[in-house]
PDB file of C-alpha atoms in Angstrom:
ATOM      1  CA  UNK A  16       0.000   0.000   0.000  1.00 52.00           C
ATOM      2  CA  UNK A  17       1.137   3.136  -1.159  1.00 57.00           C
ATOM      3  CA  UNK A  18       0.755   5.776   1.670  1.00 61.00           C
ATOM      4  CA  UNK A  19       2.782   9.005  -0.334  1.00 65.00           C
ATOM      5  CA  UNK A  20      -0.558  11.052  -0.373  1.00 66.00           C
ATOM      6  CA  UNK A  21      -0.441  11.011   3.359  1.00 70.00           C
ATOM      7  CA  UNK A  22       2.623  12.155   3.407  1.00 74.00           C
ATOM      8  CA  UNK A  23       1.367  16.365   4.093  1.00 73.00           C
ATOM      9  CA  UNK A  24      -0.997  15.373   6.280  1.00 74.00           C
ATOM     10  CA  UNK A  25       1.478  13.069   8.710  1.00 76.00           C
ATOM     11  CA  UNK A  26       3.369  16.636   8.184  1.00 77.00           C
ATOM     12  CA  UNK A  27       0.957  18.492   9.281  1.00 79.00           C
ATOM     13  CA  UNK A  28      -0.098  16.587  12.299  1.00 79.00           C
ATOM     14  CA  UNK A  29       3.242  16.197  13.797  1.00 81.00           C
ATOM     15  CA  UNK A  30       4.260  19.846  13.154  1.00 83.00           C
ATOM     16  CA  UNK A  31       0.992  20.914  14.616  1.00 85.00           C
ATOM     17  CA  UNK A  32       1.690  18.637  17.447  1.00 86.00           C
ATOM     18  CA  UNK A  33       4.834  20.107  18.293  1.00 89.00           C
ATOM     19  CA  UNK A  34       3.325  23.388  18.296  1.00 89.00           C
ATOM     20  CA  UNK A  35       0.601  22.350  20.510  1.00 90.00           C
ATOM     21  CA  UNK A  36       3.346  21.256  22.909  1.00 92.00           C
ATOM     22  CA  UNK A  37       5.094  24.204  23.057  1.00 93.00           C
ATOM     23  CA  UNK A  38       2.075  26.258  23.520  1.00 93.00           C
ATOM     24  CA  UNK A  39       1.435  24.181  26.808  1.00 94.00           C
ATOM     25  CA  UNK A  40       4.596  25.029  27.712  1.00 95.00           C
ATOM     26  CA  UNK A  41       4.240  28.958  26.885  1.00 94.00           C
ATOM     27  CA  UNK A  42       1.319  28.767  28.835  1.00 93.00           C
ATOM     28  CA  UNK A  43       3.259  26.995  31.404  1.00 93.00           C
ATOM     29  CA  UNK A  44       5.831  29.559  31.393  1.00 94.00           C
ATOM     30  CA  UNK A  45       2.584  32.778  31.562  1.00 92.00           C
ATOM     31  CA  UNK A  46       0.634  31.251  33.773  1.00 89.00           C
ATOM     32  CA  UNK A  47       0.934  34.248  36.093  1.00 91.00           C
ATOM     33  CA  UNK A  48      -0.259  36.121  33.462  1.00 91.00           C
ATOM     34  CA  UNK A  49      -3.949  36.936  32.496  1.00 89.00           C
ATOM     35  CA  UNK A  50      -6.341  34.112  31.442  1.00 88.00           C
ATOM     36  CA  UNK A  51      -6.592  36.014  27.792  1.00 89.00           C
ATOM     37  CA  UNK A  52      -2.638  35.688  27.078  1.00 91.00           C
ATOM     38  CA  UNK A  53      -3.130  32.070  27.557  1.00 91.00           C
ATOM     39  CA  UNK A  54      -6.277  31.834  25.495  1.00 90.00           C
ATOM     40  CA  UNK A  55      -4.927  33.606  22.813  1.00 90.00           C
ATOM     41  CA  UNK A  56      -1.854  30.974  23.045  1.00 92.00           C
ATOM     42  CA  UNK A  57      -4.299  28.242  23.295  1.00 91.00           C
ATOM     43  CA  UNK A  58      -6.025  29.529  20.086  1.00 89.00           C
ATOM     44  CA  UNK A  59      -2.833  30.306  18.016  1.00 89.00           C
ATOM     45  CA  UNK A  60      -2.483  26.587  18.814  1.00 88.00           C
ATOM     46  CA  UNK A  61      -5.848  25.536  17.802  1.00 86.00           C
ATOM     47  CA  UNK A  62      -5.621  27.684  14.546  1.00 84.00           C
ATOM     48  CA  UNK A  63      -2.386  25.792  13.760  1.00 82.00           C
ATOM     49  CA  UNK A  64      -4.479  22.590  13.709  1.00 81.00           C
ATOM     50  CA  UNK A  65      -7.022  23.658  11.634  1.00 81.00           C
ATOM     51  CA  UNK A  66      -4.869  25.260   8.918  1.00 77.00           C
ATOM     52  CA  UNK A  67      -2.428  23.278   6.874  1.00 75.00           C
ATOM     53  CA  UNK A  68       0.374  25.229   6.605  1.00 72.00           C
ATOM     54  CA  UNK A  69       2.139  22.994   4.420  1.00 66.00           C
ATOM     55  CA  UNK A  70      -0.760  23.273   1.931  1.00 65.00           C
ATOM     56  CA  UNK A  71      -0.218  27.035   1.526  1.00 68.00           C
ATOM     57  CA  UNK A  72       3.123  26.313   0.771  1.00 70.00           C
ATOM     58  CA  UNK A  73       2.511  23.895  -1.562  1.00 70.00           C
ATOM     59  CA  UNK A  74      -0.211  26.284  -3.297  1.00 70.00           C
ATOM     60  CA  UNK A  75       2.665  29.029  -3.375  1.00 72.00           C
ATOM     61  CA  UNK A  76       5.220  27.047  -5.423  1.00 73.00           C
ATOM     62  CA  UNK A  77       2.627  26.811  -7.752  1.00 73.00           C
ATOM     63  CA  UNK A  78       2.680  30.604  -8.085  1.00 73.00           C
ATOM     64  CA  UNK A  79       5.461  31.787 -10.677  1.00 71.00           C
ATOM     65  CA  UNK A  80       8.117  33.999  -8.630  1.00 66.00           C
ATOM     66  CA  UNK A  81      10.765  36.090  -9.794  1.00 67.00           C
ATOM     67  CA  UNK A  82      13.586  33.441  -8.713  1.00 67.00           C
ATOM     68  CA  UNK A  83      16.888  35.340  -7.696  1.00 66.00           C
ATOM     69  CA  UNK A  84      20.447  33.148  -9.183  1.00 68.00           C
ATOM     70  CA  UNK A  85      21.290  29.844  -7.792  1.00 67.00           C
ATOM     71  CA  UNK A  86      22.472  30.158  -4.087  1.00 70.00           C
ATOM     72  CA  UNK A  87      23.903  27.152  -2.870  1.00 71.00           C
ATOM     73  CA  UNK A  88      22.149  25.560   0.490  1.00 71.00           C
ATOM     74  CA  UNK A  89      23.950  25.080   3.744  1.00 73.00           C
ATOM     75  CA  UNK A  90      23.643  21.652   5.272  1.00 76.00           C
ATOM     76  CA  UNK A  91      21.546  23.518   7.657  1.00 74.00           C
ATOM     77  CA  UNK A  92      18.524  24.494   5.513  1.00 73.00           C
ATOM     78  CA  UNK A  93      19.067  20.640   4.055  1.00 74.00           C
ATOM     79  CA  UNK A  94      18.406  19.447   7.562  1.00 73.00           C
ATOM     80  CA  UNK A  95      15.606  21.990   8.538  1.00 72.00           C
ATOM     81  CA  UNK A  96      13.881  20.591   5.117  1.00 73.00           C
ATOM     82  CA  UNK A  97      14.468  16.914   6.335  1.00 73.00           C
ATOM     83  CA  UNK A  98      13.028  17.426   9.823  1.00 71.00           C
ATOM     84  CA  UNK A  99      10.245  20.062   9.006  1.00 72.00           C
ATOM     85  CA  UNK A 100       8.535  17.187   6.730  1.00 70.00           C
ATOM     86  CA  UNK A 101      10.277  13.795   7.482  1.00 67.00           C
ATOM     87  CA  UNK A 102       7.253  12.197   5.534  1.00 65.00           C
ATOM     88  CA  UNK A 103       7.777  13.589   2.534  1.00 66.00           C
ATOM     89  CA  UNK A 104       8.168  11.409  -0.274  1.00 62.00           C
ATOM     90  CA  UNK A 105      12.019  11.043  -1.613  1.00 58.00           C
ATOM     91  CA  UNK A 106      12.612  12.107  -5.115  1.00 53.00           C
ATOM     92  CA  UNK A 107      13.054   9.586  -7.466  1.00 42.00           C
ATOM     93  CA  UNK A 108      16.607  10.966  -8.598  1.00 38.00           C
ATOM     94  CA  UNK A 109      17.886  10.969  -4.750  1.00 46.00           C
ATOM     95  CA  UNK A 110      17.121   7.351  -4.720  1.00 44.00           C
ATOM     96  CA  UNK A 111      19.743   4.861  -4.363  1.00 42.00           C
ATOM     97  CA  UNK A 112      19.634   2.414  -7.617  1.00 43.00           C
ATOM     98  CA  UNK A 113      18.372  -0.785  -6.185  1.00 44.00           C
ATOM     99  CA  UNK A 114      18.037  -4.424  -7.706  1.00 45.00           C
ATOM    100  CA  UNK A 115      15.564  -5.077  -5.368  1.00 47.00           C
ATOM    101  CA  UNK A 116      12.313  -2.881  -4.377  1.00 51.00           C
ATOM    102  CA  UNK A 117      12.606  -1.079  -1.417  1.00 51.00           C
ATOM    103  CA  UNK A 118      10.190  -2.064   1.393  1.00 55.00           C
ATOM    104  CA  UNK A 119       7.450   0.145   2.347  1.00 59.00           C
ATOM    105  CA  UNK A 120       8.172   1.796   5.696  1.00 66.00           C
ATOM    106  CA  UNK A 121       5.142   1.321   8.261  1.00 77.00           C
ATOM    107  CA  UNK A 122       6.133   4.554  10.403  1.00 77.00           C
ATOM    108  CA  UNK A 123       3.649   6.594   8.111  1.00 73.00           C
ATOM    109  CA  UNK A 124       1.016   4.150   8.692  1.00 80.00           C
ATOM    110  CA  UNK A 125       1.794   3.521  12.400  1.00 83.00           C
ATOM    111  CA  UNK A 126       1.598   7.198  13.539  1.00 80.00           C
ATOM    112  CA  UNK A 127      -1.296   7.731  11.881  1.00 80.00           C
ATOM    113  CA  UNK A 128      -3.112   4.763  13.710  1.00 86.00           C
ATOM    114  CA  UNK A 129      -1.636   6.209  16.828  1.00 90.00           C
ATOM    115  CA  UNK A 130      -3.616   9.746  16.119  1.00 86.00           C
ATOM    116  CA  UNK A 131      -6.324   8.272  15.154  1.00 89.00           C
ATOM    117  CA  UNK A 132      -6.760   5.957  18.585  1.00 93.00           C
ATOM    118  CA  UNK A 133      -5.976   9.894  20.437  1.00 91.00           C
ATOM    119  CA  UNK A 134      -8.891  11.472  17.998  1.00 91.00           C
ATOM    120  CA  UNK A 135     -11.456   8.896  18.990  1.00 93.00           C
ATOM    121  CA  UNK A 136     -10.717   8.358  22.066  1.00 94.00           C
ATOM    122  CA  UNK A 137     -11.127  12.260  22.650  1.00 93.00           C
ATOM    123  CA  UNK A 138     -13.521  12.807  20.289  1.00 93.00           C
ATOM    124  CA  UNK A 139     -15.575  10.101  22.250  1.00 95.00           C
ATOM    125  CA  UNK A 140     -14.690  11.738  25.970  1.00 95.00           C
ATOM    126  CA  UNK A 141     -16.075  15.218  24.487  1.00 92.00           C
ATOM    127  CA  UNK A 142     -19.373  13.374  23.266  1.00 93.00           C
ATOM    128  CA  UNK A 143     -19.814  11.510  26.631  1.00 94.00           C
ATOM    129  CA  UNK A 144     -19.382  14.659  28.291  1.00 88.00           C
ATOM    130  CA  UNK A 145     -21.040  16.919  26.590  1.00 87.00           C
ATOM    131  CA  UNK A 146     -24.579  14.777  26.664  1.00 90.00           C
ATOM    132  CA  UNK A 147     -24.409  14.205  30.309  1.00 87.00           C
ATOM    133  CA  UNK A 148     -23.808  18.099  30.464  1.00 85.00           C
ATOM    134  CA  UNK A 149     -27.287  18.506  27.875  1.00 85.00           C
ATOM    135  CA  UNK A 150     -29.071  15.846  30.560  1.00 86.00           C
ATOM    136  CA  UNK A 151     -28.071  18.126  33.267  1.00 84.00           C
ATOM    137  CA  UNK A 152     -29.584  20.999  31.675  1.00 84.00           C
ATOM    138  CA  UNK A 153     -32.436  19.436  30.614  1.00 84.00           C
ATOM    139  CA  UNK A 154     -33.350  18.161  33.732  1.00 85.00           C
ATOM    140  CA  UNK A 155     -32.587  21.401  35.290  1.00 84.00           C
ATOM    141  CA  UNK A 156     -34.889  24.076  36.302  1.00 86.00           C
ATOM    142  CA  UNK A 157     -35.482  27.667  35.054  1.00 86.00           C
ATOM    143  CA  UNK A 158     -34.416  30.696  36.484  1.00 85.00           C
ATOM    144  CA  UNK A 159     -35.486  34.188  36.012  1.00 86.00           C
ATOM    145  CA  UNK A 160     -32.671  36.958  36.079  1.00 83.00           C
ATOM    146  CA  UNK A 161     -32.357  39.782  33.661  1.00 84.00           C
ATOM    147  CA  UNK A 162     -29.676  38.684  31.246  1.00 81.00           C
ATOM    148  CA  UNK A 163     -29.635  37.823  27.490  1.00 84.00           C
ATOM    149  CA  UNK A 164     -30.041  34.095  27.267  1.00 85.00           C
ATOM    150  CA  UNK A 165     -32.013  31.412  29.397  1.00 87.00           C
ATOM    151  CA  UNK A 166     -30.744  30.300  32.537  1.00 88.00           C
ATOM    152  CA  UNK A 167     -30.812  26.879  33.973  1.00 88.00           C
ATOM    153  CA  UNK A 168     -30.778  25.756  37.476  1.00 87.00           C
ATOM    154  CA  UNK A 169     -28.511  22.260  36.738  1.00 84.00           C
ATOM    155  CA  UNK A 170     -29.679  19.952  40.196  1.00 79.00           C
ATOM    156  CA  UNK A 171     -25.992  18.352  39.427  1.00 78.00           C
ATOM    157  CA  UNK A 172     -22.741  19.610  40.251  1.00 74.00           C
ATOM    158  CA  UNK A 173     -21.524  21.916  37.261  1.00 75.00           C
ATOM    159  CA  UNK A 174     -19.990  24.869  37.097  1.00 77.00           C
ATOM    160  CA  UNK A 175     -21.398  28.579  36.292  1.00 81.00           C
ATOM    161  CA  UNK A 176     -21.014  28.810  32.675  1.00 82.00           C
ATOM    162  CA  UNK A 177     -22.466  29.211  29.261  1.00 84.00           C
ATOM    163  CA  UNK A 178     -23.459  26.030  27.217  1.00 81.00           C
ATOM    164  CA  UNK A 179     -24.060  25.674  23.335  1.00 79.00           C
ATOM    165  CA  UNK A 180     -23.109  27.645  20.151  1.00 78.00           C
ATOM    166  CA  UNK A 181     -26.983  27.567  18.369  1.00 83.00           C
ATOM    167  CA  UNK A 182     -29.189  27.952  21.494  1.00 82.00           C
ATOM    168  CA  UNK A 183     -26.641  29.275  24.476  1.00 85.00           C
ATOM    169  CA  UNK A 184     -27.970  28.585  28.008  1.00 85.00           C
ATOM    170  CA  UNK A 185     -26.206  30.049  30.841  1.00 84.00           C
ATOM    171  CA  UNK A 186     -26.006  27.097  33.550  1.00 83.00           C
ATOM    172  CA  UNK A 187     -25.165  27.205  37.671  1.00 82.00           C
ATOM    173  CA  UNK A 188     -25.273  24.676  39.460  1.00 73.00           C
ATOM    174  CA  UNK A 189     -27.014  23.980  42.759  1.00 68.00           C
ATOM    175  CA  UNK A 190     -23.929  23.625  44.501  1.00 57.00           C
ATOM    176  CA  UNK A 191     -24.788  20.967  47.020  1.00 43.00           C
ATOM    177  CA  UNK A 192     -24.592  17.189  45.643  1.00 43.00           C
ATOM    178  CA  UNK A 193     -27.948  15.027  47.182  1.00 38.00           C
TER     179      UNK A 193
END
């Protein structure tokens, strides 16, 4: 099985990982700081996810440049190009001649099992969570006060907050578990 059309997105996933990491530990390092820095780190991170950076790129070489005379690269950039997208496919005229075919190498296919076992399994943990939050509020009761959007009495133990992106309901809890 041929897995080079993964290749950008195993790029993308562990580059995005990486930068998820490091914005836990900028937040680690600000956590003195306002809770808005460390949203706004939290969404840079989130944004990173959601955009394929490595697709822009790709879209941008096929946009004709004015290309300045050969420079030759340093074994630096070489490297930087090797570990900012290790699953890129080799060229075919870097390739060692071989008798024999080369063997496919399961790391592509292996990491992406890996993520997907991490999406479900959170993925399923949101879900779970988020109808036993929608069976608090339903069961909860009503309340009266002079703001925007409904607000719901939860008899379970939840936190003060606001619930749902179509039909927000602002929640607090009863505060005592029976």
């Amino acid at each position: 099985m041929n897995l080079a059309y993964l290749s950008p997105l195993a790029n993308h996933l562990w580059q995005s990982t990486v930068f998820a990491g490091m914005a836990f530990l900028l937040t680690l390092a600000l956590r003195k700081n306002r809770a808005r820095v460390r949203h706004c780190v939290w969404l840079a991170a989130s944004c990173k996810f959601l955009v394929p950076l490595s697709l822009l790129v790709a879209m941008g070489a096929h946009i004709s440049w004015r290309t300045a005379p050969g420079i030759a690269r340093s074994d630096f950039s070489i490297v930087m190009d090797e570990v900012s997208q290790p699953f890129m496919p080799v060229a075919e005229s870097t390739r060692l001649a071989e008798t024999a075919p080369a063997a496919a190498s399961p790391l592509a296919a292996v990491l992406g099992g890996i993520w997907a076992c991490g999406f479900l399994g959170i993925a399923t943990a949101w879900w779970v969570r988020w109808r036993r939050f929608r069976a608090a509020i339903s069961r909860g009761t009503s309340v009266q006060l002079a703001l925007p959007l409904p607000v719901v009495c939860a008899s379970t133990l939840v936190e003060p907050g606001v619930f749902g992106v179509f039909r927000p309901v602002r929640t607090i809890g009863s505060g005592h578990r029976t």
